[in-house]
Structures are given as structure tokens and as C-alpha cells.
Amino acid sequence: MKHLSVALVLLALSGCAEPTADYSEYSIAELHDAMHRDELSAEELVGWYQDQIAAIDQSGPMLNSVIELNPDALTIARALDEEWQESGPRGPMHGIPVLLKANIDTADRMRTTAGSLALENHIAEEDAFLVKRLRDAGAIILGKTNLSEWANFRSTRSSSGWSSVGGQTKNPYDLTRNPCGSSSGSGVAVAANLTAVAVGTETDGSVVCPSGINGIVGIKPTLGLVSRSGIIPIAHSQDTAGPMARSVRDAAILLTAMTGKDMNDPDSAASPDPDEDYASGLAADGLDGKRIGVIATYYGAGANPGVQALFEQSIETIAAQGATIVPDLEVDISDAMAAEGTVLRYEFKHDLNAYLENAGTAVASIDDVIEFNEDNADTVMPIFGQERMLSSAEKGTLDDPEYLEALDRSRNGAREALIAVMDEHNLDALIAPTNSPAWKTDHANGDHYLLSSSSFAAVSGFPNVTVPAGFVSDLPIGLSFIGKRFEDKALIEIAYAFEQASKARKPPALVQGEF
């Protein structure tokens, strides 16, 4: 955490003006309204969030969600304020602070570590494509968030939200509970009002689970909608970045700024309509006339009576908005999920080697990382090992028949299963609970996943939007909306209508100073 401490010293010496208002729970539109009225500047907003991080993240409850602050954020904000005065805002992201998961490259004075001490001093030579897009939109990269080390692909018994660089991130609704991984820092920071919005990444569940468990909105877009160039990978057949926000509209605004065709990412190059505005067309009646299918076969279905009751309540809310409910649908992706692990291990070895080979880091391959971890086990592996890395390193090339057969079973099997049930019932979306109540963080035994629906969209590459649905034992539960490939905009409109009808989000008590 030494890099964060340096940034806070720079903040104290900067002499920036401090705003008098409290911007907790402010939407992007509300922040821009204040800027239009000259009641707030981007510089003041950055300073406010930095103060929040110092007070809530690094002291007080010590959420430990921010791994590093951008030492140039105030300078960037001043320049954007001057631009606003001279020529007006570039768009809705102008002057809006964004936190990035620490596996996303930034060509500045911040490090891109994936939470690993093996990359502790790694400074990227080039911005990730999505970062370029955000900067072009006028967003301010406020800092980097903690994560599950290597995006939770190091060990089979890891603790989500723990990394050897950042330590353990805490759940803001109950500091003894887990924030879910691997975009845990991004989820916690948004929930606790340490940033306007944040970016996470997902291979299977790492955007939607921390969003659901931390009571915010998360969008896992269609594979390829957001470029993966400049992101430390797990697996190209499932990896994607996604926006995390306190509202569907803010997540859609951020997604719009992140997207664009990247010719260096084959899936991005093949995506349609890179100039889509995902925040346009959002309406409270967006569920009227829609057909929504209820998945009965998600992992852990019925395991928690409180979640099941909340799910049934959400279904009633959706029906009350004019949607037709198609209940009790069996979507069988069991064979696809059985093959998923093989695919991820092959691709992790291949994709990580490709990233490290050109990164200029002290480790140049997965084998180097494994050796580093073993040589520094006291600091890198004090609570869990590297079983997934070891099993990945044993895999062969992407030409191996085992890999090709597993890829066909996983990706195509999942897509065929989802398309079949959606076409048969003429569905606009499928729904399932996103998460169970957050479990107690347990460094002795690792994570305790009791419920999940992320694999449907993750393995198929289809979009998934999670929206706060309510609380069980005062812990947030999300509702996931899953749609067809590249039908992200229609899915976001459905999720927005549910959000407006349910209004389930409540900020954690610590945001109100009760800690």
C-alpha cells in the first residue's frame, strides 16, 4: 500500500479547493448538473473522493479497496475544468472520476500488478484500449482497485479480494464478510462512494458477483463488446471488462465510453455498432410487453430460503410492470461447465505468456511467476497456494485436441442451450439470482460460494446485467438479467425498468459515518 500513501501525501500538498457538499450517492448526471451550475469542479470532485478514500478506505473501517491513487489525477482534472470553461464538456463522462481494476494497463505513473508482487513495479508502456477510450471521453482515472490476485486464477482455495500487493478487501455492509471476486475492490469502492464509477473484469462471475454482493449494478457485456487489449488475461474465450456503478444509467454511460472497435482484439473488431449509446432509450416502462424466462437450474437453486423469497418477489415486480413471466425453465449447461476449467487452464497459460512476453516485467512467463511465488512464499502465499497456476502450466498449446474439444463443448454448448430455450419461448431475457448473502471471509478455508448464476453468460459470452434486488440478513442480493449475444442495449433497458420499479439499493451504513 506504499504507493497509495505517496499519493495521499501529494494530495495533502496540492492545496486543491475542498468542496463543502457531500457527493455520496450522486449520479453522473447530478455531478454534471453541479458542474454546469459552477457549484463543483472536476478538481474538487477528485479531491472529495480522495478524502473519502483516506477516511473510509485507508482508515476508519479500512475497506482496503483502492490499491493505488493516480498522482496526476488533480492535474488532469484541472485541465479538464479549463477545457469545460473554454469549449464545454466532451460528453457525460467529462471530469468524472473512474477507478480501474489493477489488471488494466495505464501508461502513467501507476502500476498494473494484477495484485501480484511479481508485478509490483510493472508500469505499462501503453494504455489499455478501454483506458484510451475513457481518457478521450474526458474521464479521470482516479486510481487502481484491489482484486483477487491474478483475477482469482491462482488457487483453488483463495479468499476473494485478497492479493499479495493489496491485502484483503472488506465488504462495506459487514466488515467481517467477503466482497466476492475478483473485481472486489471496484465493487466495494463504488458501493462505499469512493468513486463515481469503476471498471472490473470478468471471466466467470468477477463483475456480477462483487456487484451483487456489494449492492450495485454490474454489466458483464457480450464478449468482444469491450476490447481486452492491455488487460492482464485469464482466458480470451471468456474475458471481458465491464462497468460497475450505483445505477443502471451510470453503468450504461460508462459502457458507452468504454466501447469501440479495436483491431488488435479479434472479438472487438467483429462487434457491431461501436458508437452505440447504451444510456439512450432508458425508460421506466421498459419491461412492458417483454417476455422474461425464470431459470430454475442455477447453481445453488433453493439453497437459501431468503434468496428464494426475494427472487419470487422480484418476479412479481417484473410481472407488475407488464412483462410476461415464463417460469421454471431448465437451462442445461452442465457439460459446458464441466469443460470450462480445461479451457481456462489452456488459455491462461497461453494468454498470460503472451502478455508477459511483451510487458517488460521481471517475470516473462507463467513458469517465471510460479518460481517467483515459490521463492517468495512467505509474502505471496501466506494463506493459499497456486494450484491453478501449476495445473495451467502443465497444459499444452491451443492446438491440442483436448483444448479444442473442451472449447467446443463449453462455448458452443452454452450458447446452444441458451439460444434454444430463449427461441422456444420467444424470450427477451432470462433471470436468476446473482449471489447468496456474503460469506464470512475465511483465510483458513477459502471462499464459500453457495449460489451463482454467472456461468450461463460467462461461458457463452452472452451479456449479463445484475441489479440490486434487496437484502437478506441486511446483506445485498442481486438479480441477473441474461440476454442474447450483442443484445446488450435491450438487456440494459430491461434491467433499468426493474431498477426503477424495485428501487432496492441502499448504501452501506459506513457511508453515513456509522462505523
XYZ file of C-alpha atoms in Angstrom:
515
model
C 0.000 0.000 0.000
C 3.045 2.304 -0.086
C 2.083 3.735 -3.490
C -1.290 4.854 -2.132
C 0.382 6.570 0.828
C 2.618 8.578 -1.511
C -0.412 9.686 -3.497
C -2.162 10.851 -0.326
C 0.880 12.929 0.633
C 0.780 14.537 -2.814
C -2.888 15.302 -2.250
C -2.163 16.987 1.066
C 0.493 19.153 -0.570
C -1.613 20.052 -3.609
C -3.672 22.745 -1.937
C -6.747 21.908 -4.005
C -10.026 23.511 -3.009
C -12.265 21.286 -0.925
C -15.972 21.133 -1.780
C -18.413 21.664 1.045
C -21.140 19.339 -0.249
C -21.413 15.598 0.327
C -21.386 13.796 -3.029
C -22.223 10.343 -1.699
C -24.729 8.579 -3.961
C -24.541 11.337 -6.591
C -25.186 10.064 -10.097
C -23.092 11.128 -13.075
C -25.959 13.379 -14.202
C -26.179 15.011 -10.773
C -22.430 15.617 -10.715
C -22.620 17.205 -14.164
C -25.576 19.338 -13.119
C -23.468 20.699 -10.246
C -20.610 21.378 -12.675
C -22.958 23.183 -15.086
C -24.090 25.404 -12.197
C -20.442 26.115 -11.288
C -21.068 24.569 -7.879
C -18.497 21.832 -8.440
C -15.347 21.356 -10.464
C -13.677 18.134 -11.540
C -10.703 19.111 -9.382
C -12.908 19.491 -6.317
C -14.635 16.204 -7.042
C -11.339 14.349 -7.321
C -10.266 15.896 -4.028
C -13.523 14.847 -2.386
C -13.147 11.236 -3.489
C -9.512 11.205 -2.391
C -10.588 12.428 1.033
C -13.226 9.693 1.161
C -10.618 7.085 0.305
C -8.330 8.393 3.053
C -11.150 8.420 5.620
C -13.030 5.220 4.780
C -10.710 3.024 2.762
C -7.388 3.603 4.496
C -8.644 4.470 7.989
C -11.920 4.153 9.871
C -13.421 0.866 8.645
C -10.359 0.369 6.376
C -12.154 -1.195 3.437
C -8.856 -1.626 1.605
C -10.459 -1.456 -1.840
C -8.102 1.047 -3.506
C -4.636 -0.267 -4.212
C -3.163 2.951 -5.623
C -4.157 6.544 -6.376
C -3.241 8.362 -9.560
C -0.736 11.067 -8.518
C -1.690 13.068 -11.621
C -5.466 12.973 -11.103
C -5.748 16.543 -9.816
C -3.621 17.907 -12.644
C -5.768 16.071 -15.199
C -8.913 17.367 -13.504
C -7.706 20.980 -13.652
C -7.027 20.663 -17.368
C -10.485 19.207 -17.944
C -12.049 22.052 -15.922
C -10.263 24.566 -18.136
C -11.443 22.732 -21.246
C -15.031 22.759 -19.942
C -14.876 26.526 -19.426
C -13.385 27.111 -22.862
C -15.350 24.729 -25.076
C -17.854 22.847 -22.924
C -17.937 19.185 -21.887
C -16.970 16.427 -24.285
C -19.869 14.316 -23.071
C -21.358 12.770 -19.936
C -18.009 11.359 -18.720
C -16.170 14.705 -18.834
C -14.497 15.284 -15.472
C -15.942 12.101 -13.933
C -13.516 10.034 -11.804
C -13.186 6.321 -12.600
C -11.358 3.608 -10.678
C -9.834 0.720 -12.631
C -9.184 -2.825 -11.519
C -5.418 -3.250 -11.100
C -5.114 -5.684 -14.013
C -5.875 -2.933 -16.552
C -2.894 -1.188 -18.163
C -2.383 2.548 -17.748
C 0.598 4.290 -19.322
C 1.134 6.722 -16.457
C 2.763 6.648 -13.032
C 0.503 3.882 -11.725
C 1.348 0.205 -11.685
C -0.543 -2.666 -13.291
C 0.055 -5.609 -10.982
C -2.960 -7.951 -11.071
C -2.394 -7.837 -7.301
C 0.807 -9.868 -7.579
C 4.142 -8.925 -6.012
C 5.706 -10.494 -9.104
C 4.481 -7.402 -10.993
C 4.819 -4.925 -8.118
C 6.832 -2.413 -10.161
C 5.201 -3.007 -13.540
C 4.284 0.232 -15.324
C 2.646 -0.362 -18.707
C 4.061 1.312 -21.803
C 0.624 1.858 -23.312
C -2.921 2.423 -22.082
C -5.356 -0.425 -22.477
C -7.724 0.293 -25.351
C -10.635 0.908 -22.979
C -8.493 3.357 -20.991
C -7.756 5.317 -24.154
C -11.463 5.463 -24.817
C -12.161 6.711 -21.293
C -9.485 9.388 -21.494
C -10.838 10.505 -24.883
C -14.282 10.806 -23.288
C -12.862 13.114 -20.605
C -12.915 10.635 -17.736
C -10.335 10.958 -14.960
C -8.520 7.778 -13.978
C -8.635 8.198 -10.209
C -6.659 5.092 -9.287
C -6.477 1.299 -9.276
C -8.555 -1.085 -7.175
C -7.557 -4.196 -5.286
C -8.608 -7.580 -6.632
C -8.306 -11.267 -6.096
C -4.714 -11.908 -7.147
C -4.359 -12.853 -10.823
C -8.121 -12.290 -11.098
C -8.717 -15.257 -8.786
C -6.947 -17.768 -11.001
C -4.036 -18.639 -8.728
C -5.520 -21.082 -6.224
C -8.479 -23.406 -5.762
C -8.899 -22.213 -2.164
C -8.332 -18.488 -2.457
C -10.002 -15.713 -0.491
C -11.757 -13.344 -2.877
C -10.499 -9.803 -2.576
C -7.059 -10.801 -1.294
C -3.836 -10.038 -3.133
C -0.205 -10.050 -2.083
C 0.067 -6.394 -3.124
C -3.156 -5.106 -1.579
C -4.117 -7.485 1.222
C -7.783 -8.273 1.985
C -10.624 -6.053 0.789
C -13.655 -5.920 3.114
C -17.364 -5.916 2.435
C -18.790 -2.466 3.342
C -22.086 -3.956 4.558
C -20.327 -6.179 7.081
C -16.581 -5.803 7.501
C -16.207 -9.446 8.529
C -17.733 -10.663 5.272
C -16.271 -11.173 1.826
C -16.677 -8.728 -1.088
C -16.602 -11.525 -3.707
C -14.064 -11.621 -6.501
C -12.203 -10.853 -8.405
C -13.317 -7.261 -9.104
C -13.871 -6.880 -5.377
C -12.083 -3.571 -4.985
C -14.084 -1.985 -7.793
C -17.363 -3.210 -6.309
C -16.582 -2.050 -2.782
C -15.295 1.349 -3.933
C -18.477 2.079 -5.864
C -20.744 0.823 -3.064
C -18.939 2.955 -0.470
C -18.940 6.095 -2.640
C -15.172 6.223 -3.121
C -15.676 6.865 -6.835
C -18.420 7.745 -9.258
C -17.994 4.524 -11.243
C -15.430 1.764 -11.671
C -14.289 -0.841 -14.178
C -13.966 -4.517 -13.343
C -13.127 -7.579 -15.397
C -14.838 -10.953 -15.563
C -14.055 -14.432 -16.755
C -16.869 -16.081 -14.804
C -18.632 -14.010 -12.159
C -15.974 -11.434 -11.351
C -18.080 -8.411 -12.331
C -21.538 -9.640 -11.405
C -20.703 -11.326 -8.080
C -18.946 -8.333 -6.441
C -21.678 -6.109 -7.867
C -24.474 -8.236 -6.428
C -22.809 -8.786 -3.051
C -21.948 -5.080 -2.684
C -25.375 -3.805 -3.699
C -24.522 -2.150 -7.016
C -25.104 -2.578 -10.752
C -22.632 -4.545 -12.838
C -22.655 -5.161 -16.580
C -20.831 -8.166 -17.981
C -21.119 -7.258 -21.670
C -21.176 -9.550 -24.657
C -17.725 -10.987 -25.288
C -15.950 -8.566 -27.621
C -18.123 -5.528 -26.966
C -15.286 -4.095 -24.844
C -11.710 -4.585 -26.025
C -9.403 -6.780 -23.947
C -6.176 -5.223 -25.285
C -3.995 -4.152 -22.373
C -5.725 -6.267 -19.716
C -3.800 -8.970 -17.866
C -5.730 -12.040 -19.013
C -7.141 -15.309 -17.851
C -8.820 -16.611 -20.993
C -9.684 -14.897 -24.262
C -12.767 -17.049 -24.860
C -14.463 -15.583 -21.761
C -12.560 -12.470 -20.553
C -14.212 -9.064 -20.684
C -14.092 -5.785 -18.813
C -17.359 -4.334 -17.566
C -18.733 -1.207 -15.872
C -19.734 -1.123 -12.198
C -21.930 1.670 -10.847
C -24.631 2.555 -8.344
C -27.280 2.781 -11.070
C -28.048 1.196 -14.416
C -27.889 4.573 -16.159
C -24.398 5.320 -14.836
C -23.200 1.845 -15.802
C -24.618 2.380 -19.296
C -22.889 5.765 -19.606
C -19.585 4.191 -18.619
C -20.101 1.258 -21.013
C -20.722 3.696 -23.864
C -17.424 5.436 -23.143
C -15.507 2.132 -22.917
C -16.654 0.539 -26.161
C -15.183 0.818 -29.654
C -13.695 -1.413 -32.333
C -10.143 -2.452 -31.522
C -8.435 -4.097 -34.474
C -5.911 -5.678 -32.078
C -8.701 -7.693 -30.429
C -10.400 -10.045 -32.924
C -13.621 -10.241 -30.903
C -13.784 -6.465 -30.589
C -13.089 -5.997 -34.287
C -16.085 -8.213 -35.055
C -18.510 -6.401 -32.721
C -21.350 -4.379 -34.296
C -22.112 -0.676 -33.953
C -19.179 0.648 -31.886
C -20.895 4.040 -31.490
C -23.988 2.745 -29.683
C -25.240 4.906 -26.795
C -26.253 2.410 -24.144
C -27.775 5.080 -21.913
C -30.247 6.294 -24.516
C -33.766 4.927 -24.541
C -33.855 4.002 -20.860
C -37.456 4.166 -19.669
C -39.404 3.097 -16.613
C -41.819 1.100 -18.808
C -39.030 -0.923 -20.417
C -40.470 -4.209 -19.111
C -43.921 -3.682 -20.586
C -44.649 -6.387 -23.158
C -41.371 -8.236 -22.566
C -41.141 -11.997 -22.062
C -38.883 -12.949 -19.168
C -37.807 -16.527 -18.508
C -37.064 -17.756 -14.982
C -34.033 -20.053 -14.743
C -34.698 -22.892 -12.306
C -31.328 -24.615 -12.675
C -28.756 -22.053 -11.490
C -26.041 -23.223 -9.090
C -27.396 -23.420 -5.541
C -31.044 -23.020 -6.565
C -33.244 -23.072 -3.468
C -30.296 -23.351 -1.096
C -31.148 -20.120 0.731
C -34.829 -19.546 1.570
C -34.278 -15.806 1.955
C -32.783 -15.504 -1.524
C -35.572 -17.639 -2.976
C -38.233 -15.432 -1.356
C -36.524 -12.313 -2.693
C -36.291 -13.900 -6.145
C -40.014 -14.625 -6.124
C -40.691 -11.050 -5.025
C -38.569 -9.775 -7.916
C -40.541 -11.930 -10.345
C -43.763 -10.358 -9.032
C -42.244 -6.887 -9.522
C -41.339 -7.719 -13.108
C -44.804 -9.081 -13.835
C -46.405 -5.964 -12.340
C -44.527 -3.881 -14.912
C -46.354 -5.611 -17.761
C -43.923 -8.432 -18.529
C -44.945 -11.998 -19.243
C -43.203 -14.458 -16.933
C -42.212 -17.875 -18.272
C -41.428 -19.903 -15.108
C -39.333 -22.921 -14.194
C -37.026 -23.128 -17.188
C -34.306 -25.750 -17.191
C -31.218 -24.453 -18.978
C -28.733 -27.292 -19.012
C -25.137 -26.115 -19.369
C -23.673 -28.803 -17.115
C -21.491 -30.264 -19.864
C -20.292 -26.792 -20.867
C -19.338 -26.023 -17.270
C -17.532 -29.355 -16.963
C -15.376 -28.373 -19.932
C -14.852 -24.760 -18.824
C -11.999 -25.494 -16.430
C -9.940 -27.190 -19.135
C -10.433 -24.253 -21.495
C -9.456 -21.686 -18.874
C -6.254 -23.519 -17.921
C -5.053 -23.842 -21.510
C -5.889 -20.231 -22.299
C -4.467 -18.865 -19.055
C -1.069 -20.339 -19.860
C -1.163 -19.147 -23.471
C -2.649 -15.695 -22.857
C -0.597 -14.850 -19.779
C 2.610 -15.873 -21.537
C 1.671 -13.635 -24.477
C 1.028 -10.676 -22.162
C 4.192 -11.115 -20.083
C 6.408 -11.701 -23.104
C 5.877 -8.104 -24.223
C 5.309 -6.400 -20.866
C 8.930 -5.736 -19.910
C 8.388 -7.286 -16.497
C 10.815 -9.266 -14.337
C 8.693 -12.360 -14.993
C 8.276 -13.308 -18.635
C 6.113 -16.428 -18.420
C 3.762 -18.374 -16.194
C 6.711 -20.562 -15.204
C 8.576 -17.462 -14.026
C 5.564 -16.402 -11.959
C 5.337 -19.836 -10.341
C 9.032 -19.731 -9.493
C 8.699 -16.200 -8.074
C 5.767 -17.300 -5.923
C 7.705 -20.264 -4.576
C 10.789 -18.142 -3.850
C 8.655 -15.547 -2.037
C 6.087 -17.849 -0.478
C 6.077 -16.069 2.898
C 4.718 -12.860 1.374
C 2.982 -14.150 -1.771
C 1.386 -17.343 -0.464
C 0.797 -16.892 3.284
C -2.823 -18.091 3.176
C -3.275 -20.056 -0.071
C -1.174 -21.593 -2.808
C -1.046 -21.592 -6.601
C -2.777 -24.826 -7.605
C -4.494 -23.297 -10.640
C -1.247 -21.822 -11.921
C 0.518 -25.163 -11.549
C -2.214 -27.075 -13.376
C -2.322 -24.421 -16.116
C 1.442 -24.575 -16.636
C 1.139 -28.303 -17.314
C -1.204 -27.738 -20.262
C -0.015 -27.784 -23.861
C -0.745 -25.464 -26.775
C -4.035 -24.248 -28.196
C -3.642 -26.820 -30.973
C -4.098 -29.700 -28.537
C -7.188 -31.847 -29.264
C -8.110 -31.767 -25.566
C -8.361 -27.974 -25.674
C -10.245 -27.802 -28.968
C -12.776 -30.383 -27.833
C -13.282 -28.622 -24.483
C -13.697 -25.231 -26.178
C -16.391 -26.586 -28.461
C -18.216 -28.202 -25.547
C -18.046 -25.136 -23.325
C -18.658 -22.141 -25.550
C -20.874 -23.701 -28.220
C -22.693 -25.930 -25.748
C -23.605 -22.982 -23.537
C -24.651 -20.827 -26.483
C -26.828 -23.547 -27.965
C -28.540 -24.209 -24.636
C -29.358 -20.546 -24.058
C -30.485 -19.853 -27.611
C -32.656 -22.970 -27.653
C -34.646 -22.010 -24.556
C -34.875 -18.323 -25.488
C -36.058 -19.084 -29.019
C -38.508 -21.766 -27.906
C -40.233 -19.374 -25.514
C -39.600 -16.175 -27.504
C -37.803 -14.607 -24.538
C -36.304 -11.148 -24.222
C -34.222 -12.128 -21.193
C -33.580 -14.826 -18.630
C -33.344 -14.097 -14.902
C -31.765 -15.738 -11.851
C -30.391 -14.556 -8.510
C -26.854 -13.220 -8.804
C -25.486 -14.214 -5.416
C -26.058 -15.586 -1.973
C -25.576 -13.351 1.077
C -21.874 -12.606 1.528
C -19.996 -15.278 3.451
C -17.567 -14.649 6.297
C -14.052 -14.068 4.991
C -12.155 -17.234 5.868
C -8.407 -17.371 5.249
C -8.225 -20.886 6.652
C -10.684 -22.497 4.234
C -11.120 -20.019 1.394
C -14.318 -18.866 -0.302
C -17.758 -20.335 0.382
C -19.797 -19.931 -2.803
C -23.356 -21.115 -2.127
C -25.182 -19.690 -5.119
C -24.250 -18.413 -8.563
C -25.782 -17.878 -11.991
C -22.835 -16.227 -13.724
C -21.727 -19.206 -15.817
C -24.696 -19.016 -18.189
C -23.460 -15.730 -19.650
C -19.779 -16.198 -18.908
C -19.224 -19.454 -20.771
C -21.482 -18.493 -23.682
C -20.102 -14.964 -23.997
C -23.615 -13.511 -23.684
C -24.414 -10.304 -21.750
C -25.415 -10.247 -18.080
C -26.645 -7.262 -16.067
C -27.027 -7.534 -12.296
C -29.241 -5.067 -10.427
C -29.823 -4.732 -6.650
C -32.896 -6.767 -5.738
C -32.996 -6.405 -1.957
C -31.419 -7.738 1.211
C -31.199 -10.986 3.150
C -29.992 -10.529 6.734
C -29.057 -6.942 5.804
C -26.739 -8.216 3.035
C -27.344 -7.237 -0.617
C -28.674 -9.672 -3.197
C -28.590 -9.002 -6.939
C -30.889 -10.099 -9.748
C -29.192 -11.098 -13.015
C -30.690 -10.422 -16.442
C -29.141 -12.541 -19.205
C -29.676 -11.815 -22.890
C -28.567 -12.874 -26.345
C -25.222 -12.033 -27.907
C -24.829 -8.326 -28.730
C -28.325 -7.520 -27.465
C -26.743 -5.575 -24.607
C -28.719 -2.395 -25.168
C -32.101 -4.150 -24.992
C -30.981 -6.019 -21.882
C -29.843 -2.811 -20.179
C -33.248 -1.252 -20.895
C -34.980 -4.209 -19.215
C -32.649 -4.031 -16.211
C -33.254 -0.280 -15.910
C -37.020 -0.781 -15.785
C -36.642 -3.328 -12.987
C -34.338 -0.973 -11.091
C -36.877 1.845 -11.330
C -39.675 -0.415 -10.112
C -37.774 -2.075 -7.279
C -35.558 0.782 -6.028
C -33.742 -1.735 -3.862
C -30.323 -0.125 -3.457
C -29.404 1.153 -0.002
C -25.883 2.399 0.716
C -23.857 0.679 3.424
C -24.127 2.316 6.817
C -20.457 3.231 6.898
C -21.064 5.716 4.075
C -23.191 7.610 6.564
C -20.354 7.638 9.086
C -21.706 4.840 11.291
C -18.539 2.905 11.960
